[in-house]
Amino acid sequence: MTQDVIALTPQMPDTRTLLAGLHAGGPDLLVNRAGDGSVAQLCTAAGQALVSLEAPRYLQVPGEVARLLGSGVHAESPVWWTEARATSSVEAAAQLAGSVAGRLVAVHGGEVWPREAGHTDVVADLADAAADAVPLGVDLLTEKAAVVIQGRPVIAATTWLTDVVRNAARTGRELQIVTPPGTGLTFPARTLLDGLPSRWVVSDPGCGYYDGLSGAVLHWHEGRFTHAAGDKPQIADAFRPRPGTGGERQLLLSIRTVHPADEHLVLGGALEQAWRTLTGAPPAGWATSEPISAPWSPRQLTDLARTRAQQSLPTWAVAIGTPDRPAIATMRTARTHLGVEEHITLAIGYRADQHIPADAMPELAESLVARHDLATMIGQLRTARADLTTPAHHEPPPVPLSFTLGPDAVADLGLDHARRALTGTAPIRLGPAARPALHYPLGDGTDPATWQRLRQINDHVNRARQAEQGGASVARPEATKVGGPTPPRQRN
């Protein structure tokens, strides 16, 4: 299992201290730079990487350490987070990672996670260590899969995980993350893995291996974890529904905006508006991976997205709320022929004693239409953990609350045609009379049959698009896509 060791220090580790940590393996190991230069690797003379040390990250957002490492960690933001990752191919490499982190804490104070891993001893006799030819951070590499074994309490969308996802996809492999049953996924990690060639494999002492998202019993076959071919997958007993979450719920929003590509454009406005409407405050912080390090700044987000757009690259970012108001979002921004598109997924957690502002959806839709170039929005409600993590057992799927079609899509379809998208229900008109948007209430978030109502809107819109494409040209075909989540289905 790959060993991750984190030094949490109140002061930024300086160059001298980092070098002292990197020499925990003695003078015969080499220090190389990797990635974009932000990662240092301790390597043997033959070039085998034993430990990678990521550049220290300054966490200014309250609650991030406890959210990702558990309440037993005493360090609080602001804190410097320096992560050392050891290869699983050499047993003593984990001791080396612990010594690197322990030396940083010995100089600057703070603590090591996990606590028992930290020390300051020299780990000798590694210069000639032989290891399997697998990338650092991957425990097993086959022709079909990149397998990573993790023991963290929460799997987050870290820089390391996004790199592993990218490399696995580039080489045509499926990413398979193996964890114990008590591990959960953060919302961004679930979003990152969902829809990609990936699998969350849970190793349960009582029932073997199963898929953490579908519950399908798995076995190792031809270089990867998979379920038995042919028959419907068997569901592991450990995955089956458990006693209720005590009334905890999650409100989920999928928002798509399309902005004119203007030099004065500032991104993040739609996300901030949704956050303020539903929680009463803006996001607390943002970053391009977890942990979330920087205070919320639409201007910095825009500057990053503009720089990446000049390289024809999209921008993926995560935003987080305060610990007392669990909320987290992912946002993908890209330049397209329509303009600048934002695809936002926002999740807000509620305890049983907290009010869920489902009745604020029309107000939110109105403000997004008026000021933030809304294309579509879908609201959903689900019974699930208020801390927004995904556990390795069954949770009920989300249920649609409402759907909003932006003014461009309504104009493309024709107002009369768009109004008839949902039989028996008149949508709410939003925005100016000359160019309205339409908001379709679907239910109260308790009846799974509302998926049929959302499908009805989707089919109505798609039939209109197909009819127009078969005749006159459509000026903005993408503007009429419903988008957003699809009904939940069994993962293979």
mmCIF file with all atom_site columns, C-alpha atoms in Angstrom, residues 33 83 94 99 119 121 151 163 167 208 301 317 337 362 418 420 439 454 473:
data_model
loop_
_atom_site.group_PDB
_atom_site.id
_atom_site.type_symbol
_atom_site.label_atom_id
_atom_site.label_alt_id
_atom_site.label_comp_id
_atom_site.label_asym_id
_atom_site.label_entity_id
_atom_site.label_seq_id
_atom_site.pdbx_PDB_ins_code
_atom_site.Cartn_x
_atom_site.Cartn_y
_atom_site.Cartn_z
_atom_site.occupancy
_atom_site.B_iso_or_equiv
_atom_site.pdbx_formal_charge
_atom_site.auth_seq_id
_atom_site.auth_comp_id
_atom_site.auth_asym_id
_atom_site.auth_atom_id
_atom_site.pdbx_PDB_model_num
ATOM 1  C CA . ARG A 1 33  ? 12.516  17.457 -9.687  1.00 0.00 ? 33  ARG A CA 1
ATOM 2  C CA . GLU A 1 83  ? 2.911   15.726 1.791   1.00 0.00 ? 83  GLU A CA 1
ATOM 3  C CA . ALA A 1 94  ? 7.497   4.263  3.988   1.00 0.00 ? 94  ALA A CA 1
ATOM 4  C CA . SER A 1 99  ? 11.474  10.583 8.482   1.00 0.00 ? 99  SER A CA 1
ATOM 5  C CA . HIS A 1 119 ? 10.387  10.100 13.240  1.00 0.00 ? 119 HIS A CA 1
ATOM 6  C CA . ASP A 1 121 ? 15.993  8.601  11.961  1.00 0.00 ? 121 ASP A CA 1
ATOM 7  C CA . GLY A 1 151 ? -5.758  3.767  3.844   1.00 0.00 ? 151 GLY A CA 1
ATOM 8  C CA . ASP A 1 163 ? -2.331  13.214 -11.985 1.00 0.00 ? 163 ASP A CA 1
ATOM 9  C CA . ASN A 1 167 ? -1.999  9.236  -16.614 1.00 0.00 ? 167 ASN A CA 1
ATOM 10 C CA . GLY A 1 208 ? -14.124 -9.781 0.016   1.00 0.00 ? 208 GLY A CA 1
ATOM 11 C CA . LEU A 1 301 ? -10.220 32.117 -10.587 1.00 0.00 ? 301 LEU A CA 1
ATOM 12 C CA . ALA A 1 317 ? -11.700 24.046 -9.640  1.00 0.00 ? 317 ALA A CA 1
ATOM 13 C CA . HIS A 1 337 ? -17.632 28.372 -29.918 1.00 0.00 ? 337 HIS A CA 1
ATOM 14 C CA . PRO A 1 362 ? -37.258 30.087 -8.405  1.00 0.00 ? 362 PRO A CA 1
ATOM 15 C CA . ALA A 1 418 ? -41.076 25.336 -24.544 1.00 0.00 ? 418 ALA A CA 1
ATOM 16 C CA . ARG A 1 420 ? -45.605 22.666 -23.397 1.00 0.00 ? 420 ARG A CA 1
ATOM 17 C CA . HIS A 1 439 ? -38.589 27.363 -14.528 1.00 0.00 ? 439 HIS A CA 1
ATOM 18 C CA . LEU A 1 454 ? -37.431 15.481 -16.185 1.00 0.00 ? 454 LEU A CA 1
ATOM 19 C CA . SER A 1 473 ? -30.648 25.691 -39.421 1.00 0.00 ? 473 SER A CA 1
#
